[in-house]
Tab-separated table of C-alpha atoms in Angstrom:
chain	number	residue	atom	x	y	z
D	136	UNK	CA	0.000	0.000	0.000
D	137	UNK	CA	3.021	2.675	0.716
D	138	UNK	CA	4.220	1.859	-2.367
D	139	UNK	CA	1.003	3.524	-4.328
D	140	UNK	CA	1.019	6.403	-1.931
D	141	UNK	CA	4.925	7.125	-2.389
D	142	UNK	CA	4.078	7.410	-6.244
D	143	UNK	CA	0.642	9.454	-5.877
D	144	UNK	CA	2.836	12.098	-2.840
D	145	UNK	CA	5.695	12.248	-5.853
D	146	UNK	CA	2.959	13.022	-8.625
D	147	UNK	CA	1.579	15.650	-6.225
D	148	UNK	CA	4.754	17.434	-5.576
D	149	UNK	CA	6.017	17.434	-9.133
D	150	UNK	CA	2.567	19.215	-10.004
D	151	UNK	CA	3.635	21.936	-6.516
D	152	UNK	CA	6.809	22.171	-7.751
D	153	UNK	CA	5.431	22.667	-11.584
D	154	UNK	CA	3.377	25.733	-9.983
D	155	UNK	CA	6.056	27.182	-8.299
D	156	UNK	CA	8.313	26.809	-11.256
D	157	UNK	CA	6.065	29.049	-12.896
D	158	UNK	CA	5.292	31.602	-10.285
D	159	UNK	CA	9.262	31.943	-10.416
D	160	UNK	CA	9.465	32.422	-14.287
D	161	UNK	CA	6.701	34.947	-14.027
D	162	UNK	CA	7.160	36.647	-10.805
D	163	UNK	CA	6.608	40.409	-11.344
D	164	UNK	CA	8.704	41.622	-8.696
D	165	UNK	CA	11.934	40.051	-7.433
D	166	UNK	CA	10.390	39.207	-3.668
D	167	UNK	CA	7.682	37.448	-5.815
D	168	UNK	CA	10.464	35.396	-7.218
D	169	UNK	CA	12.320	34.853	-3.688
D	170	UNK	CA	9.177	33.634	-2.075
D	171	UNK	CA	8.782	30.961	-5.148
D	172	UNK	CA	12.519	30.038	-4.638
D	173	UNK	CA	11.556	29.577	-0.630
D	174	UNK	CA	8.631	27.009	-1.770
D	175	UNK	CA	10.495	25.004	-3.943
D	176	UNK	CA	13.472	24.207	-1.178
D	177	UNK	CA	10.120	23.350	1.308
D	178	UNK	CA	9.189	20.790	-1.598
D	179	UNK	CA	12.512	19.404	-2.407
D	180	UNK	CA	12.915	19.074	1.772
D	181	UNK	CA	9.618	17.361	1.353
D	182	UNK	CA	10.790	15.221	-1.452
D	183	UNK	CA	13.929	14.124	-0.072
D	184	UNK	CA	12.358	12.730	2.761
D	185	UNK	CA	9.714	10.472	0.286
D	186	UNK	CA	12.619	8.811	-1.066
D	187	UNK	CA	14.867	8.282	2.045
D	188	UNK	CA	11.397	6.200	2.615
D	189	UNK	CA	11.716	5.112	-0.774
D	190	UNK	CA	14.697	3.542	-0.935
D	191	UNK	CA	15.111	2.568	3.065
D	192	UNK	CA	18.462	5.163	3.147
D	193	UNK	CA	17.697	7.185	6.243
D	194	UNK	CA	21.187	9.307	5.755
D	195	UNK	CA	19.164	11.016	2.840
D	196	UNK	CA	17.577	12.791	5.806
D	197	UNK	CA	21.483	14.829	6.146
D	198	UNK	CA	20.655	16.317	2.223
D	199	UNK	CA	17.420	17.370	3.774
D	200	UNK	CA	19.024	19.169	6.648
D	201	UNK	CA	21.619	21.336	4.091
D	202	UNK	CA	19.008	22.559	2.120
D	203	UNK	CA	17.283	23.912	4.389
D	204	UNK	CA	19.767	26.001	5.906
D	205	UNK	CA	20.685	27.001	2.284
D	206	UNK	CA	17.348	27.800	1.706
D	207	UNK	CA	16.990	29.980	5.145
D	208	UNK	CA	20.289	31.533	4.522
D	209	UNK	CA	19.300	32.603	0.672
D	210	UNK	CA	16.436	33.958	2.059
D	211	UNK	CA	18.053	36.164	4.262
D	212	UNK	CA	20.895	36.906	2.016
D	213	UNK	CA	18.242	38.085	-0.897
D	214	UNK	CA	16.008	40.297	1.548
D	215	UNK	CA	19.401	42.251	2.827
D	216	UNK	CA	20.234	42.577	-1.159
D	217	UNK	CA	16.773	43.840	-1.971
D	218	UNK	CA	17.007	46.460	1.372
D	219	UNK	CA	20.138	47.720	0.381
D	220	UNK	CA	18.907	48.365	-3.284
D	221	UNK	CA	15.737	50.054	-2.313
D	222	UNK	CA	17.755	52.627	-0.515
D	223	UNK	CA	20.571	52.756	-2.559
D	224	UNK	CA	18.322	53.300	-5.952
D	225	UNK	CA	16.523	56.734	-3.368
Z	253	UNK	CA	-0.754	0.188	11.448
Z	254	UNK	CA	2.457	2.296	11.877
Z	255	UNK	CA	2.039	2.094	7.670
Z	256	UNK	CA	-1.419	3.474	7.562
Z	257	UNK	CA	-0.284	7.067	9.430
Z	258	UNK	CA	2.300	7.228	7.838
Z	259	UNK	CA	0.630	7.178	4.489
Z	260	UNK	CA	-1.604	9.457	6.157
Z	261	UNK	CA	1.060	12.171	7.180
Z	262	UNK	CA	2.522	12.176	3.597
Z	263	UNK	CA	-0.918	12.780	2.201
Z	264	UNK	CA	-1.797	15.483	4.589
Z	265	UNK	CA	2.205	16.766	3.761
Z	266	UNK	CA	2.197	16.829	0.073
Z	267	UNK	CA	-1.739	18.112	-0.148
Z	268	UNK	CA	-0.270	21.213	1.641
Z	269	UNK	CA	2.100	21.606	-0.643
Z	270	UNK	CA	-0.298	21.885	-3.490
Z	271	UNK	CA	-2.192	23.844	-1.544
Z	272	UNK	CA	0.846	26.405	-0.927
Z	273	UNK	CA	1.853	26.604	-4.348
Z	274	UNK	CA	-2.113	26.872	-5.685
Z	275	UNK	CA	-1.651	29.537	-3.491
Z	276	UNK	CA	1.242	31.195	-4.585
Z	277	UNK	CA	0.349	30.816	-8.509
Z	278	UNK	CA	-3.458	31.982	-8.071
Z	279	UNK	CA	-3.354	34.775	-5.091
Z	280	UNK	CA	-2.694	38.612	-7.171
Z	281	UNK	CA	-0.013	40.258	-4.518
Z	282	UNK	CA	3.306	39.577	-2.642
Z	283	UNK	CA	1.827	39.176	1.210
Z	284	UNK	CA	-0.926	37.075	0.217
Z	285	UNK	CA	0.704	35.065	-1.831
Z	286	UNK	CA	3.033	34.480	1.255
Z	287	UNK	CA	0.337	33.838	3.731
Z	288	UNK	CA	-0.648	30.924	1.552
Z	289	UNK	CA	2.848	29.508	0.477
Z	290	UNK	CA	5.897	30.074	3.327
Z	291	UNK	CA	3.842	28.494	5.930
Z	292	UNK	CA	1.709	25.946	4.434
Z	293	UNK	CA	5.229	25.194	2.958
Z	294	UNK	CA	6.770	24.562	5.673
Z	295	UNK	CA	3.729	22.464	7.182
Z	296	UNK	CA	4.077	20.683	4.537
Z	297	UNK	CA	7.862	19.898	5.195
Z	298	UNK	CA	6.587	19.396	8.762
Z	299	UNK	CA	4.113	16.349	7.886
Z	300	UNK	CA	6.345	14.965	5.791
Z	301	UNK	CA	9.431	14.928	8.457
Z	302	UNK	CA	6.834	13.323	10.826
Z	303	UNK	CA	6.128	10.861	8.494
Z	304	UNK	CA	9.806	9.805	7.882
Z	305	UNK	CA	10.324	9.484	11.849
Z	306	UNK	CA	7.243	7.103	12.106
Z	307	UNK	CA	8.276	5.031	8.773
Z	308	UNK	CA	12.056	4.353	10.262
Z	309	UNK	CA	10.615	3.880	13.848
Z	310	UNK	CA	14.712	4.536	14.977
Z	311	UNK	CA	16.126	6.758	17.731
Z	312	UNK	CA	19.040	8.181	15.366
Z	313	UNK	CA	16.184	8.780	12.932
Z	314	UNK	CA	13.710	10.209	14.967
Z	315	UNK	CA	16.179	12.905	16.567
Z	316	UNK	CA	17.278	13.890	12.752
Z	317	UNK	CA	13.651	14.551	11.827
Z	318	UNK	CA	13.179	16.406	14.857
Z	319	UNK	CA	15.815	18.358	14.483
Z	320	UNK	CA	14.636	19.462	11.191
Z	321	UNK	CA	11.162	19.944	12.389
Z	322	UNK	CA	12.377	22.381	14.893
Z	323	UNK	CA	14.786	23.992	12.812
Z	324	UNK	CA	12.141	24.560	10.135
Z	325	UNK	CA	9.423	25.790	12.329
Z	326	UNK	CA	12.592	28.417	13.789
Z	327	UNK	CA	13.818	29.430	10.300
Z	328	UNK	CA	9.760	29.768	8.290
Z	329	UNK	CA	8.556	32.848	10.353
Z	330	UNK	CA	11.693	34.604	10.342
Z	331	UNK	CA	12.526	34.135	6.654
Z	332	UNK	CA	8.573	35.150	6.257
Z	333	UNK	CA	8.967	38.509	7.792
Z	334	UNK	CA	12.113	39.369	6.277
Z	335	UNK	CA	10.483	38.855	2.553
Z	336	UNK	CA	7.732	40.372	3.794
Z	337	UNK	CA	9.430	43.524	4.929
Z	338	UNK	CA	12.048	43.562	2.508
Z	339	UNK	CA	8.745	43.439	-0.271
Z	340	UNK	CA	6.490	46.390	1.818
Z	341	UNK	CA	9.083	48.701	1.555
Z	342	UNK	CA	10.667	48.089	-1.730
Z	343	UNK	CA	6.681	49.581	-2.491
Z	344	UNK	CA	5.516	46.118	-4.022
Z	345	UNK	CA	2.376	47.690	-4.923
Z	346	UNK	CA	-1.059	45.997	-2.540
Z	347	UNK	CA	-3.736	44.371	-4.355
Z	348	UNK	CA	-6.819	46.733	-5.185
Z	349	UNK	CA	-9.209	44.959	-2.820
Z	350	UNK	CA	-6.654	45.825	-0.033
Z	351	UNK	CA	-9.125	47.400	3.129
Z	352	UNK	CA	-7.014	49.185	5.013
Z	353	UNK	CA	-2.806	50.231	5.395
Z	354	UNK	CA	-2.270	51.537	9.016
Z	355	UNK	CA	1.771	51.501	8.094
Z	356	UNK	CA	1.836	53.499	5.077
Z	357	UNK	CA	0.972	56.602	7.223
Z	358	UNK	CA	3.285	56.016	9.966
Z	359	UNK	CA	6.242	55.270	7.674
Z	360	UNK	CA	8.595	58.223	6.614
Z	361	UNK	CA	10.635	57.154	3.495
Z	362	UNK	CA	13.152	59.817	3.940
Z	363	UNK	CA	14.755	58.869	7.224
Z	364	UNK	CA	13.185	55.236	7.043
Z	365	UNK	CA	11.731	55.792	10.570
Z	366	UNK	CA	8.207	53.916	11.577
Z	367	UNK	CA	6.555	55.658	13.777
Z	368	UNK	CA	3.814	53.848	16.079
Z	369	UNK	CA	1.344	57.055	16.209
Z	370	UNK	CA	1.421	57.507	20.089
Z	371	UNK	CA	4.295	60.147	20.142
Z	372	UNK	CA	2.788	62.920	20.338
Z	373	UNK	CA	1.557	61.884	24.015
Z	374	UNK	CA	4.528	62.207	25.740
Z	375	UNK	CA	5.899	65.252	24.220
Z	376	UNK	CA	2.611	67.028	24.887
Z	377	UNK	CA	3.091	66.139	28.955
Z	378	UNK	CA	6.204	68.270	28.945
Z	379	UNK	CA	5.275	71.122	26.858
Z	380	UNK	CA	7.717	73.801	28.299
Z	381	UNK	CA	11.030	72.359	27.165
Z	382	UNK	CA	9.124	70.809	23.832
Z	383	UNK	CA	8.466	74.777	22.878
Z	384	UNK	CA	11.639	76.123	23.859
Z	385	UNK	CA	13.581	73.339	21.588
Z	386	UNK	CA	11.572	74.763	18.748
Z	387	UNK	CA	12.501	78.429	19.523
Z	388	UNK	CA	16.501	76.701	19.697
Z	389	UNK	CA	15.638	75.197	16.216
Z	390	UNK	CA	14.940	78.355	14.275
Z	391	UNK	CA	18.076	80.915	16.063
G	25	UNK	CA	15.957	29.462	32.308
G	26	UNK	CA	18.438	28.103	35.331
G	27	UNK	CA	15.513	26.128	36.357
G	28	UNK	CA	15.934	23.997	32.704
G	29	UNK	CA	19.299	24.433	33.185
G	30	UNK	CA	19.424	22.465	36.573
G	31	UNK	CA	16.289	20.252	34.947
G	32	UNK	CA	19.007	18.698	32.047
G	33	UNK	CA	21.752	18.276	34.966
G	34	UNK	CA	19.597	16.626	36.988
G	35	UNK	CA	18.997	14.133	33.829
G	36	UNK	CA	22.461	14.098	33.329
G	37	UNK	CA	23.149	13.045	36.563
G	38	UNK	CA	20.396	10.430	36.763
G	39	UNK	CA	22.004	8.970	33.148
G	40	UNK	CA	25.410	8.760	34.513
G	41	UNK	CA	24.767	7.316	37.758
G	42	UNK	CA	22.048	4.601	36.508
G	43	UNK	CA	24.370	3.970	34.018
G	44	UNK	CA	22.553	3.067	30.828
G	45	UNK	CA	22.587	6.430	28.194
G	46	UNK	CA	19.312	5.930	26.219
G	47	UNK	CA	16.344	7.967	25.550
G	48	UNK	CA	14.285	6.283	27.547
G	49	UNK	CA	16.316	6.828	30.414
G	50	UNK	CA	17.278	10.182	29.818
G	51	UNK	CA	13.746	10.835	29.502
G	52	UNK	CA	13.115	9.500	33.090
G	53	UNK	CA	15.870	11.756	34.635
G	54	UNK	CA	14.073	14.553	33.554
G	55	UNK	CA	10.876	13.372	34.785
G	56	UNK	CA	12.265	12.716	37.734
G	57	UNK	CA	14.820	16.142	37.741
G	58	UNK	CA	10.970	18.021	37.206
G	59	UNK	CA	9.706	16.592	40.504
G	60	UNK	CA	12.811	16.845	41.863
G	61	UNK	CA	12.571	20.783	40.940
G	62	UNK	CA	9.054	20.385	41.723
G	63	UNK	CA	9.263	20.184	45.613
G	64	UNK	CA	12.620	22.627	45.839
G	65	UNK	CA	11.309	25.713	44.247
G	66	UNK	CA	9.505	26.997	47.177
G	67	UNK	CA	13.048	27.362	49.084
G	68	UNK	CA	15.321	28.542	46.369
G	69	UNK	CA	13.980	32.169	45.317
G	70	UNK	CA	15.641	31.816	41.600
G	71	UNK	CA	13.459	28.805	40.264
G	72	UNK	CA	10.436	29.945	41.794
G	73	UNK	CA	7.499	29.315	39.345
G	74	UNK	CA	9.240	26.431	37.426
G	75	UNK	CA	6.521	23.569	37.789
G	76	UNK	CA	3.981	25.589	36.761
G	77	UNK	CA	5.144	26.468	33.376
G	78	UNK	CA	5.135	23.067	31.873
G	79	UNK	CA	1.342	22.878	32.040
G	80	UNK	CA	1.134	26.584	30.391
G	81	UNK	CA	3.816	25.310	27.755
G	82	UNK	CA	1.608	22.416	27.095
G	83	UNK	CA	-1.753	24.319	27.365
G	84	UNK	CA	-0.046	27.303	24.923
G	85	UNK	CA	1.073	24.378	22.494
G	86	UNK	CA	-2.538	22.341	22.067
G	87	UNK	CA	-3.664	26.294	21.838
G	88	UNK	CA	-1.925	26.503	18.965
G	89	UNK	CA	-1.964	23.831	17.109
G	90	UNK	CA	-5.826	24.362	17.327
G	91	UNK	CA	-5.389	27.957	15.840
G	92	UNK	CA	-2.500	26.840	13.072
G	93	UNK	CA	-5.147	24.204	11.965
G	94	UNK	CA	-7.823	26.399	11.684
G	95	UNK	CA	-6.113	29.453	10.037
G	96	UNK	CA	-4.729	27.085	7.393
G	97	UNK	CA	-8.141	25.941	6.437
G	98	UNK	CA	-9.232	29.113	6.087
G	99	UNK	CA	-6.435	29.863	4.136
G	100	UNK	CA	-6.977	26.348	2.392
G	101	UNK	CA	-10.734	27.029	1.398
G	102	UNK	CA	-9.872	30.630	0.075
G	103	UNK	CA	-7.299	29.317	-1.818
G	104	UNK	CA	-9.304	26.251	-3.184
G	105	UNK	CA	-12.621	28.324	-4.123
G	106	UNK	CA	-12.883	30.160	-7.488
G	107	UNK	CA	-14.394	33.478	-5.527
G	108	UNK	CA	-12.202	35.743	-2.843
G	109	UNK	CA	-13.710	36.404	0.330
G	110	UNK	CA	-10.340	37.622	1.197
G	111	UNK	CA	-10.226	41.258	2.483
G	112	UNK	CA	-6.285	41.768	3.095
G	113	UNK	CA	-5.186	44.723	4.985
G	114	UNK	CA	-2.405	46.047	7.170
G	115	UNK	CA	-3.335	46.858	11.196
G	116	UNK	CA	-1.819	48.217	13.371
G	117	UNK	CA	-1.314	46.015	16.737
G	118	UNK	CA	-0.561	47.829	19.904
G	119	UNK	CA	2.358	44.870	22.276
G	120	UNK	CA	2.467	44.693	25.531
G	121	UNK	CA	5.607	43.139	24.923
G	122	UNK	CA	8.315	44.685	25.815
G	123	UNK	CA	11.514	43.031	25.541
G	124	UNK	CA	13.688	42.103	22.837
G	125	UNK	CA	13.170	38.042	23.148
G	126	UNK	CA	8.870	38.358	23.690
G	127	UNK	CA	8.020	40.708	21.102
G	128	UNK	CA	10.563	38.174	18.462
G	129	UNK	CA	8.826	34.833	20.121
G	130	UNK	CA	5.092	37.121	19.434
G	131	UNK	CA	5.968	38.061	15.906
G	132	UNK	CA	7.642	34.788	15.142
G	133	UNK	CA	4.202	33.171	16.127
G	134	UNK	CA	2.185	35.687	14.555
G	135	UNK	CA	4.170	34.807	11.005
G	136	UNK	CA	3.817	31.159	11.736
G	137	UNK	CA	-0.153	31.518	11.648
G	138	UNK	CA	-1.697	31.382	8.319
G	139	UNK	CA	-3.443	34.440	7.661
G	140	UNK	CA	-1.032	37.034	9.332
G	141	UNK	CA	2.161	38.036	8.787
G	142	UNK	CA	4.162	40.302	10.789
G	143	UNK	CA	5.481	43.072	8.445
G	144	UNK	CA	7.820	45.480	11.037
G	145	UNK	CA	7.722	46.749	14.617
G	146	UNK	CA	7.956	50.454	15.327
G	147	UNK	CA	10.651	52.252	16.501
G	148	UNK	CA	9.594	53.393	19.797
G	149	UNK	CA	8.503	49.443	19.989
G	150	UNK	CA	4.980	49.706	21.008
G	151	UNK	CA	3.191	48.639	18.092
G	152	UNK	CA	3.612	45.855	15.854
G	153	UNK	CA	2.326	46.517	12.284
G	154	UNK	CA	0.700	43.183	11.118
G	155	UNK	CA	-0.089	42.180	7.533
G	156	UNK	CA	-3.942	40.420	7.386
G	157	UNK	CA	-6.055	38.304	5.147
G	158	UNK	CA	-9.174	38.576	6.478
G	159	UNK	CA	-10.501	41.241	8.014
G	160	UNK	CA	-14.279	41.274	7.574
G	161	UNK	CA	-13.939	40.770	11.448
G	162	UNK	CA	-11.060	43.146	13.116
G	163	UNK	CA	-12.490	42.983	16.390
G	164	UNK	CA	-12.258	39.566	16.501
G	165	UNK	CA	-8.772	39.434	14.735
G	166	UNK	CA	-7.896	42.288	17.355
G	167	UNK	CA	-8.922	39.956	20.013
G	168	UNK	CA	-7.619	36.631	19.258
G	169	UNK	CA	-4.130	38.433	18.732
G	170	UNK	CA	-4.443	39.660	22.401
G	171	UNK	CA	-5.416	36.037	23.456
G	172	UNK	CA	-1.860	34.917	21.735
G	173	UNK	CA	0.163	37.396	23.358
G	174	UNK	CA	-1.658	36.813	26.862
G	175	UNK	CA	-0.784	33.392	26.871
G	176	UNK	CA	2.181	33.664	25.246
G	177	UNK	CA	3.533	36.805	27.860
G	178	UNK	CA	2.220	34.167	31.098
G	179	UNK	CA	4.859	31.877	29.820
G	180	UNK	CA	7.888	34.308	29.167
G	181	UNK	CA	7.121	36.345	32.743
């Protein structure tokens, strides 16, 4: 039975991640585009742990761990960039 | 049994990530399209963690997924409010059906200060020293 | 803070001398480092109060989980429907918060909420301007924010 749920969780976060691909490639504004990037590391967390259940390798869960720090830190990273353009640009 | 939740949590995980990026594809401006996507996003991450801690059923595991759990549920509000801010004052322009802005008037863009629109209170208490500063302003 | 402090010694000490380092264990040295804590507060002034914030911690937690689920069907069933009974809108929240650590745990639980999103606290620090989806009902927003920070200020004081 986990088996069939596995592949329908992995169907429904290609289709999430399909969305957010194209919020990023159409974002308006660059925080548009941030808060897109922000989703797609909370999907790829959330895929990473499907298949460390997947394939029984529970040191997957380590990958899971880095990105989201990366994500968090990019995040912050971007929002100071945007800040110090907005005055900069006065 | 220990199967059946955890197909449940990866249902309930990956149906809030639709949800959160329905949500961040159909909603017209920058903070509602984060109300819908950062956190159900990261509920979604949540749900799924749990899930992975009940499927492996192992101490080493369980403390790894918790870990991330917490660190996730640290790190979402925080990046959430720095978009957030980082978007308001960049002037992101609202969405037309926006009711009400209670910041806009309070926020000078000159010297970037927010005021909370209670000063005038105290300075009014001391009103002596408040007028001669003004007459020390103009000589 | 020293009271969790002297809570994980305790456990620590409990570990080493029953000799056996597993969760379980660890878990029963705090247990019993809680009651332990338990019947000294009243005689040592600086963890006066310690028992009786694990039942607000819990209390605050089931609180809300309750309001996260809520809020995110709310968020869910605007999303999901065709028509927007969204009404978004940016208020203007007046803390009783004071210091630096309750007004970030406030706004960090504010943000975590679907449905608000804390945008930036003044600079005088008395108000916290808060980003809204729905406010057809700003009393009742107004309120259940105050409810939040009660409970939340109960645990931090």
């Amino acid at each position: 039975m986990l088996n069939v749920v596995i592949n329908i969780v992995y169907f429904m976060l290609s289709v999430a991640l399909l969305f957010a691909f194209i919020r990023l490639t159409k974002g308006p504004s660059l925080p548009d585009r941030v808060v897109s990037l922000e989703l797609i590391a909370s999907i790829v967390v959330g895929y990473v742990g499907v298949h460390a259940i997947d394939t029984g390798v529970s040191s997957l869960l380590d990958v899971a761990i880095v990105i989201a720090l990366t994500a968090f830190l990019t995040a912050i990273g971007f929002a100071r960039f945007l800040e110090r353009g907005g005055r900069k640009s006065e | 049994m220990s199967e059946l939740i955890v197909a449940i949590l990866l249902l309930t995980g990956a149906s809030f990530m639709i949800l959160a990026s329905v949500g961040i594809l159909r909603l017209p401006d920058l903070p509602t399209r984060m109300h819908a996507s950062t956190k159900a996003g990261a509920m979604g991450a949540m749900m799924t963690m749990a899930g992975v801690a009940m499927h492996f059923g192992d101490v080493v595991v369980f403390t790894r997924a918790f870990a991330i759990v917490i660190f996730i549920l640290i790190t979402a509000p925080i990046a959430a409010h720095v978009i957030g801010r980082a978007g308001y004052f960049l002037g992101t322009p609202l969405w037309e059906g926006t009711v009400k802005d209670e910041l806009k008037d309070n926020y000078d863009e000159k010297t970037h200060s927010l005021y909370s629109g209670f000063e005038p209170a105290p300075e009014s208490v001391i009103p002596p020293t408040h007028k001669k500063r003004d007459e020390d302003d103009e000589i | 803070m020293i009271g969790f402090f002297w809570n994980v010694t305790l456990a620590l000490a409990w570990v080493a001398l029953s000799g056996s380092f597993t969760a379980w264990n660890l878990l029963a040295g705090l247990i019993f480092g809680y009651l332990a804590l338990m019947v000294l507060q009243k005689h040592v002034p600086a963890l006066k109060g310690y028992s009786r914030r694990l039942p607000r911690l819990v209390s605050f937690s089931l609180f809300f989980i309750k309001e996260l689920f809520k809020a995110n069907f709310r968020v869910a069933y605007d999303v999901a429907t065709p028509v927007w009974y969204m009404k978004p809108g940016v208020i203007a929240f007046e803390m009783e918060a004071h210091s630096d650590a309750e007004i970030m745990f406030l706004s960090s639980f504010i943000s975590l909420t679907p449905g608000t999103l804390s945008l930036d606290v003044s600079d005088d620090r008395r108000v916290l301007y808060i980003h809204a989806m729905f406010l057809q009902d700003e009393e009742q927003l107004r309120k259940d924010l105050k409810e939040l920070e009660f409970r939340i200020l109960k645990i931090m004081r």
